[in-house]
């Protein structure tokens, strides 16, 4: 497991994440991902309810990608922080190029809780990306 932090300015489309978490692609590590997400959301002054929604949403994102992970690979989570907004990308190496299951319970929960969500499967990676905006809005506005 490794965590790196490199604060950057700009939107979540940039290549360099503010925080990157690399874990074994095993559901036993989902709690580490949920806890990291909660800590980062708290740092951005998200409400308790928003933080709990994010914990659930990131758990569902990992439930979507982990079954597709190639054996012995890592779950890579990238966090992009902005005032009043947190974007999280959860991905695995998946040579089979799975199709996202938009009818699954996990996807329905994820899209209900997050402000926006996408799933992509290309280049040997299966990635679910979600953005959550704080219910308080952007601080200072």
mmCIF file with all atom_site columns, C-alpha atoms in Angstrom:
data_model
loop_
_atom_site.group_PDB
_atom_site.id
_atom_site.type_symbol
_atom_site.label_atom_id
_atom_site.label_alt_id
_atom_site.label_comp_id
_atom_site.label_asym_id
_atom_site.label_entity_id
_atom_site.label_seq_id
_atom_site.pdbx_PDB_ins_code
_atom_site.Cartn_x
_atom_site.Cartn_y
_atom_site.Cartn_z
_atom_site.occupancy
_atom_site.B_iso_or_equiv
_atom_site.pdbx_formal_charge
_atom_site.auth_seq_id
_atom_site.auth_comp_id
_atom_site.auth_asym_id
_atom_site.auth_atom_id
_atom_site.pdbx_PDB_model_num
ATOM 1   C CA . UNK A 1 1   ? 0.000   0.000   0.000   1.00 0.00 ? 1   UNK A CA 1
ATOM 2   C CA . UNK A 1 2   ? 1.302   3.462   -0.799  1.00 0.00 ? 2   UNK A CA 1
ATOM 3   C CA . UNK A 1 3   ? -0.070  6.972   -0.486  1.00 0.00 ? 3   UNK A CA 1
ATOM 4   C CA . UNK A 1 4   ? 1.370   10.031  -2.149  1.00 0.00 ? 4   UNK A CA 1
ATOM 5   C CA . UNK A 1 5   ? 0.237   13.615  -1.923  1.00 0.00 ? 5   UNK A CA 1
ATOM 6   C CA . UNK A 1 6   ? 1.149   16.302  -4.435  1.00 0.00 ? 6   UNK A CA 1
ATOM 7   C CA . UNK A 1 7   ? -1.071  19.383  -4.204  1.00 0.00 ? 7   UNK A CA 1
ATOM 8   C CA . UNK A 1 8   ? -1.826  20.897  -7.603  1.00 0.00 ? 8   UNK A CA 1
ATOM 9   C CA . UNK A 1 9   ? -4.159  23.636  -8.810  1.00 0.00 ? 9   UNK A CA 1
ATOM 10  C CA . UNK A 1 10  ? -6.697  23.124  -11.594 1.00 0.00 ? 10  UNK A CA 1
ATOM 11  C CA . UNK A 1 11  ? -9.473  20.724  -12.437 1.00 0.00 ? 11  UNK A CA 1
ATOM 12  C CA . UNK A 1 12  ? -9.628  16.936  -12.112 1.00 0.00 ? 12  UNK A CA 1
ATOM 13  C CA . UNK A 1 13  ? -8.808  16.449  -15.792 1.00 0.00 ? 13  UNK A CA 1
ATOM 14  C CA . UNK A 1 14  ? -5.127  17.037  -15.066 1.00 0.00 ? 14  UNK A CA 1
ATOM 15  C CA . UNK A 1 15  ? -2.901  13.995  -15.116 1.00 0.00 ? 15  UNK A CA 1
ATOM 16  C CA . UNK A 1 16  ? -1.415  14.468  -11.631 1.00 0.00 ? 16  UNK A CA 1
ATOM 17  C CA . UNK A 1 17  ? -3.774  13.663  -8.741  1.00 0.00 ? 17  UNK A CA 1
ATOM 18  C CA . UNK A 1 18  ? -3.567  15.552  -5.456  1.00 0.00 ? 18  UNK A CA 1
ATOM 19  C CA . UNK A 1 19  ? -3.518  12.205  -3.613  1.00 0.00 ? 19  UNK A CA 1
ATOM 20  C CA . UNK A 1 20  ? -2.983  8.730   -5.018  1.00 0.00 ? 20  UNK A CA 1
ATOM 21  C CA . UNK A 1 21  ? -3.652  5.543   -3.076  1.00 0.00 ? 21  UNK A CA 1
ATOM 22  C CA . UNK A 1 22  ? -2.432  2.166   -4.330  1.00 0.00 ? 22  UNK A CA 1
ATOM 23  C CA . UNK A 1 23  ? -3.808  -0.967  -2.653  1.00 0.00 ? 23  UNK A CA 1
ATOM 24  C CA . UNK A 1 24  ? -3.898  -4.667  -3.514  1.00 0.00 ? 24  UNK A CA 1
ATOM 25  C CA . UNK A 1 25  ? -6.974  -5.343  -5.672  1.00 0.00 ? 25  UNK A CA 1
ATOM 26  C CA . UNK A 1 26  ? -8.732  -7.176  -2.851  1.00 0.00 ? 26  UNK A CA 1
ATOM 27  C CA . UNK A 1 27  ? -12.014 -6.243  -1.161  1.00 0.00 ? 27  UNK A CA 1
ATOM 28  C CA . UNK A 1 28  ? -10.309 -6.610  2.225   1.00 0.00 ? 28  UNK A CA 1
ATOM 29  C CA . UNK A 1 29  ? -8.730  -3.184  1.592   1.00 0.00 ? 29  UNK A CA 1
ATOM 30  C CA . UNK A 1 30  ? -11.988 -1.363  0.781   1.00 0.00 ? 30  UNK A CA 1
ATOM 31  C CA . UNK A 1 31  ? -12.149 -0.018  4.334   1.00 0.00 ? 31  UNK A CA 1
ATOM 32  C CA . UNK A 1 32  ? -8.810  1.747   3.811   1.00 0.00 ? 32  UNK A CA 1
ATOM 33  C CA . UNK A 1 33  ? -10.228 3.422   0.703   1.00 0.00 ? 33  UNK A CA 1
ATOM 34  C CA . UNK A 1 34  ? -13.405 4.483   2.526   1.00 0.00 ? 34  UNK A CA 1
ATOM 35  C CA . UNK A 1 35  ? -11.421 5.889   5.464   1.00 0.00 ? 35  UNK A CA 1
ATOM 36  C CA . UNK A 1 36  ? -9.049  7.829   3.193   1.00 0.00 ? 36  UNK A CA 1
ATOM 37  C CA . UNK A 1 37  ? -12.020 9.258   1.301   1.00 0.00 ? 37  UNK A CA 1
ATOM 38  C CA . UNK A 1 38  ? -13.686 10.362  4.536   1.00 0.00 ? 38  UNK A CA 1
ATOM 39  C CA . UNK A 1 39  ? -10.500 12.040  5.755   1.00 0.00 ? 39  UNK A CA 1
ATOM 40  C CA . UNK A 1 40  ? -10.022 13.979  2.533   1.00 0.00 ? 40  UNK A CA 1
ATOM 41  C CA . UNK A 1 41  ? -13.683 15.045  2.429   1.00 0.00 ? 41  UNK A CA 1
ATOM 42  C CA . UNK A 1 42  ? -13.438 16.255  6.024   1.00 0.00 ? 42  UNK A CA 1
ATOM 43  C CA . UNK A 1 43  ? -10.369 18.281  5.073   1.00 0.00 ? 43  UNK A CA 1
ATOM 44  C CA . UNK A 1 44  ? -12.490 19.967  2.390   1.00 0.00 ? 44  UNK A CA 1
ATOM 45  C CA . UNK A 1 45  ? -15.156 20.775  5.030   1.00 0.00 ? 45  UNK A CA 1
ATOM 46  C CA . UNK A 1 46  ? -17.811 18.443  3.641   1.00 0.00 ? 46  UNK A CA 1
ATOM 47  C CA . UNK A 1 47  ? -20.770 17.846  5.948   1.00 0.00 ? 47  UNK A CA 1
ATOM 48  C CA . UNK A 1 48  ? -21.068 14.631  7.956   1.00 0.00 ? 48  UNK A CA 1
ATOM 49  C CA . UNK A 1 49  ? -23.869 13.476  5.622   1.00 0.00 ? 49  UNK A CA 1
ATOM 50  C CA . UNK A 1 50  ? -21.759 14.239  2.521   1.00 0.00 ? 50  UNK A CA 1
ATOM 51  C CA . UNK A 1 51  ? -18.831 12.319  3.993   1.00 0.00 ? 51  UNK A CA 1
ATOM 52  C CA . UNK A 1 52  ? -20.990 9.286   4.696   1.00 0.00 ? 52  UNK A CA 1
ATOM 53  C CA . UNK A 1 53  ? -22.421 9.445   1.150   1.00 0.00 ? 53  UNK A CA 1
ATOM 54  C CA . UNK A 1 54  ? -18.865 9.529   -0.221  1.00 0.00 ? 54  UNK A CA 1
ATOM 55  C CA . UNK A 1 55  ? -17.824 6.555   1.921   1.00 0.00 ? 55  UNK A CA 1
ATOM 56  C CA . UNK A 1 56  ? -20.730 4.536   0.549   1.00 0.00 ? 56  UNK A CA 1
ATOM 57  C CA . UNK A 1 57  ? -20.190 5.702   -3.053  1.00 0.00 ? 57  UNK A CA 1
ATOM 58  C CA . UNK A 1 58  ? -16.482 4.848   -3.061  1.00 0.00 ? 58  UNK A CA 1
ATOM 59  C CA . UNK A 1 59  ? -17.313 1.441   -1.598  1.00 0.00 ? 59  UNK A CA 1
ATOM 60  C CA . UNK A 1 60  ? -19.739 0.841   -4.465  1.00 0.00 ? 60  UNK A CA 1
ATOM 61  C CA . UNK A 1 61  ? -17.144 2.012   -7.005  1.00 0.00 ? 61  UNK A CA 1
ATOM 62  C CA . UNK A 1 62  ? -14.651 -0.503  -5.667  1.00 0.00 ? 62  UNK A CA 1
ATOM 63  C CA . UNK A 1 63  ? -17.371 -3.194  -5.737  1.00 0.00 ? 63  UNK A CA 1
ATOM 64  C CA . UNK A 1 64  ? -17.797 -2.468  -9.449  1.00 0.00 ? 64  UNK A CA 1
ATOM 65  C CA . UNK A 1 65  ? -14.122 -2.626  -10.433 1.00 0.00 ? 65  UNK A CA 1
ATOM 66  C CA . UNK A 1 66  ? -12.618 -5.239  -8.090  1.00 0.00 ? 66  UNK A CA 1
ATOM 67  C CA . UNK A 1 67  ? -14.309 -8.306  -9.641  1.00 0.00 ? 67  UNK A CA 1
ATOM 68  C CA . UNK A 1 68  ? -12.801 -7.290  -13.002 1.00 0.00 ? 68  UNK A CA 1
ATOM 69  C CA . UNK A 1 69  ? -9.223  -6.858  -11.733 1.00 0.00 ? 69  UNK A CA 1
ATOM 70  C CA . UNK A 1 70  ? -6.478  -9.053  -13.144 1.00 0.00 ? 70  UNK A CA 1
ATOM 71  C CA . UNK A 1 71  ? -4.916  -11.341 -10.529 1.00 0.00 ? 71  UNK A CA 1
ATOM 72  C CA . UNK A 1 72  ? -2.070  -9.836  -8.527  1.00 0.00 ? 72  UNK A CA 1
ATOM 73  C CA . UNK A 1 73  ? -2.733  -6.236  -9.606  1.00 0.00 ? 73  UNK A CA 1
ATOM 74  C CA . UNK A 1 74  ? -3.442  -3.075  -7.634  1.00 0.00 ? 74  UNK A CA 1
ATOM 75  C CA . UNK A 1 75  ? -6.486  -0.934  -7.065  1.00 0.00 ? 75  UNK A CA 1
ATOM 76  C CA . UNK A 1 76  ? -5.418  2.627   -7.843  1.00 0.00 ? 76  UNK A CA 1
ATOM 77  C CA . UNK A 1 77  ? -7.438  5.495   -6.429  1.00 0.00 ? 77  UNK A CA 1
ATOM 78  C CA . UNK A 1 78  ? -6.785  9.073   -7.422  1.00 0.00 ? 78  UNK A CA 1
ATOM 79  C CA . UNK A 1 79  ? -8.246  11.990  -5.531  1.00 0.00 ? 79  UNK A CA 1
ATOM 80  C CA . UNK A 1 80  ? -8.607  15.453  -7.052  1.00 0.00 ? 80  UNK A CA 1
ATOM 81  C CA . UNK A 1 81  ? -9.381  18.119  -4.464  1.00 0.00 ? 81  UNK A CA 1
ATOM 82  C CA . UNK A 1 82  ? -11.006 21.475  -5.143  1.00 0.00 ? 82  UNK A CA 1
ATOM 83  C CA . UNK A 1 83  ? -12.893 23.904  -2.910  1.00 0.00 ? 83  UNK A CA 1
ATOM 84  C CA . UNK A 1 84  ? -16.268 22.287  -2.216  1.00 0.00 ? 84  UNK A CA 1
ATOM 85  C CA . UNK A 1 85  ? -15.592 19.362  -4.581  1.00 0.00 ? 85  UNK A CA 1
ATOM 86  C CA . UNK A 1 86  ? -13.884 15.979  -4.482  1.00 0.00 ? 86  UNK A CA 1
ATOM 87  C CA . UNK A 1 87  ? -13.349 13.809  -7.562  1.00 0.00 ? 87  UNK A CA 1
ATOM 88  C CA . UNK A 1 88  ? -12.305 10.205  -7.034  1.00 0.00 ? 88  UNK A CA 1
ATOM 89  C CA . UNK A 1 89  ? -11.092 7.805   -9.698  1.00 0.00 ? 89  UNK A CA 1
ATOM 90  C CA . UNK A 1 90  ? -11.053 4.101   -8.729  1.00 0.00 ? 90  UNK A CA 1
ATOM 91  C CA . UNK A 1 91  ? -9.423  1.770   -11.239 1.00 0.00 ? 91  UNK A CA 1
ATOM 92  C CA . UNK A 1 92  ? -7.851  -1.620  -11.842 1.00 0.00 ? 92  UNK A CA 1
ATOM 93  C CA . UNK A 1 93  ? -5.926  -3.355  -14.577 1.00 0.00 ? 93  UNK A CA 1
ATOM 94  C CA . UNK A 1 94  ? -8.430  -5.461  -16.509 1.00 0.00 ? 94  UNK A CA 1
ATOM 95  C CA . UNK A 1 95  ? -7.199  -7.097  -19.687 1.00 0.00 ? 95  UNK A CA 1
ATOM 96  C CA . UNK A 1 96  ? -10.717 -8.387  -20.415 1.00 0.00 ? 96  UNK A CA 1
ATOM 97  C CA . UNK A 1 97  ? -12.044 -4.834  -21.084 1.00 0.00 ? 97  UNK A CA 1
ATOM 98  C CA . UNK A 1 98  ? -15.294 -5.293  -19.141 1.00 0.00 ? 98  UNK A CA 1
ATOM 99  C CA . UNK A 1 99  ? -18.402 -3.334  -20.048 1.00 0.00 ? 99  UNK A CA 1
ATOM 100 C CA . UNK A 1 100 ? -19.765 -1.186  -17.220 1.00 0.00 ? 100 UNK A CA 1
ATOM 101 C CA . UNK A 1 101 ? -22.990 -2.620  -15.792 1.00 0.00 ? 101 UNK A CA 1
ATOM 102 C CA . UNK A 1 102 ? -25.204 0.458   -15.583 1.00 0.00 ? 102 UNK A CA 1
ATOM 103 C CA . UNK A 1 103 ? -28.124 -1.654  -14.343 1.00 0.00 ? 103 UNK A CA 1
ATOM 104 C CA . UNK A 1 104 ? -26.268 -3.024  -11.304 1.00 0.00 ? 104 UNK A CA 1
ATOM 105 C CA . UNK A 1 105 ? -27.271 -2.127  -7.770  1.00 0.00 ? 105 UNK A CA 1
ATOM 106 C CA . UNK A 1 106 ? -23.775 -0.747  -7.110  1.00 0.00 ? 106 UNK A CA 1
ATOM 107 C CA . UNK A 1 107 ? -24.013 1.652   -10.081 1.00 0.00 ? 107 UNK A CA 1
ATOM 108 C CA . UNK A 1 108 ? -27.497 2.797   -9.039  1.00 0.00 ? 108 UNK A CA 1
ATOM 109 C CA . UNK A 1 109 ? -26.301 3.560   -5.495  1.00 0.00 ? 109 UNK A CA 1
ATOM 110 C CA . UNK A 1 110 ? -23.167 5.285   -6.766  1.00 0.00 ? 110 UNK A CA 1
ATOM 111 C CA . UNK A 1 111 ? -25.011 7.552   -9.208  1.00 0.00 ? 111 UNK A CA 1
ATOM 112 C CA . UNK A 1 112 ? -27.634 8.400   -6.595  1.00 0.00 ? 112 UNK A CA 1
ATOM 113 C CA . UNK A 1 113 ? -25.037 9.524   -4.056  1.00 0.00 ? 113 UNK A CA 1
ATOM 114 C CA . UNK A 1 114 ? -22.456 11.225  -6.286  1.00 0.00 ? 114 UNK A CA 1
ATOM 115 C CA . UNK A 1 115 ? -22.991 14.491  -8.137  1.00 0.00 ? 115 UNK A CA 1
ATOM 116 C CA . UNK A 1 116 ? -21.725 12.772  -11.299 1.00 0.00 ? 116 UNK A CA 1
ATOM 117 C CA . UNK A 1 117 ? -20.162 9.435   -12.221 1.00 0.00 ? 117 UNK A CA 1
ATOM 118 C CA . UNK A 1 118 ? -18.620 7.733   -15.247 1.00 0.00 ? 118 UNK A CA 1
ATOM 119 C CA . UNK A 1 119 ? -17.204 4.293   -15.987 1.00 0.00 ? 119 UNK A CA 1
ATOM 120 C CA . UNK A 1 120 ? -14.616 3.594   -18.667 1.00 0.00 ? 120 UNK A CA 1
ATOM 121 C CA . UNK A 1 121 ? -12.932 0.470   -19.906 1.00 0.00 ? 121 UNK A CA 1
ATOM 122 C CA . UNK A 1 122 ? -10.028 1.101   -22.259 1.00 0.00 ? 122 UNK A CA 1
ATOM 123 C CA . UNK A 1 123 ? -6.323  0.539   -22.577 1.00 0.00 ? 123 UNK A CA 1
ATOM 124 C CA . UNK A 1 124 ? -6.382  -2.397  -20.165 1.00 0.00 ? 124 UNK A CA 1
ATOM 125 C CA . UNK A 1 125 ? -7.869  -0.287  -17.345 1.00 0.00 ? 125 UNK A CA 1
ATOM 126 C CA . UNK A 1 126 ? -11.360 -0.339  -15.866 1.00 0.00 ? 126 UNK A CA 1
ATOM 127 C CA . UNK A 1 127 ? -12.036 2.928   -14.051 1.00 0.00 ? 127 UNK A CA 1
ATOM 128 C CA . UNK A 1 128 ? -15.012 4.414   -12.225 1.00 0.00 ? 128 UNK A CA 1
ATOM 129 C CA . UNK A 1 129 ? -14.787 8.156   -11.621 1.00 0.00 ? 129 UNK A CA 1
ATOM 130 C CA . UNK A 1 130 ? -17.153 10.112  -9.418  1.00 0.00 ? 130 UNK A CA 1
ATOM 131 C CA . UNK A 1 131 ? -17.442 13.723  -8.358  1.00 0.00 ? 131 UNK A CA 1
ATOM 132 C CA . UNK A 1 132 ? -19.149 14.922  -5.223  1.00 0.00 ? 132 UNK A CA 1
ATOM 133 C CA . UNK A 1 133 ? -19.875 18.553  -4.520  1.00 0.00 ? 133 UNK A CA 1
ATOM 134 C CA . UNK A 1 134 ? -20.344 19.617  -0.935  1.00 0.00 ? 134 UNK A CA 1
ATOM 135 C CA . UNK A 1 135 ? -23.940 20.379  -0.002  1.00 0.00 ? 135 UNK A CA 1
ATOM 136 C CA . UNK A 1 136 ? -22.543 23.567  1.554   1.00 0.00 ? 136 UNK A CA 1
ATOM 137 C CA . UNK A 1 137 ? -21.300 24.798  -1.833  1.00 0.00 ? 137 UNK A CA 1
ATOM 138 C CA . UNK A 1 138 ? -17.922 26.377  -2.467  1.00 0.00 ? 138 UNK A CA 1
ATOM 139 C CA . UNK A 1 139 ? -16.442 27.967  0.690   1.00 0.00 ? 139 UNK A CA 1
ATOM 140 C CA . UNK A 1 140 ? -16.026 31.725  0.526   1.00 0.00 ? 140 UNK A CA 1
ATOM 141 C CA . UNK A 1 141 ? -18.741 32.357  -2.076  1.00 0.00 ? 141 UNK A CA 1
#
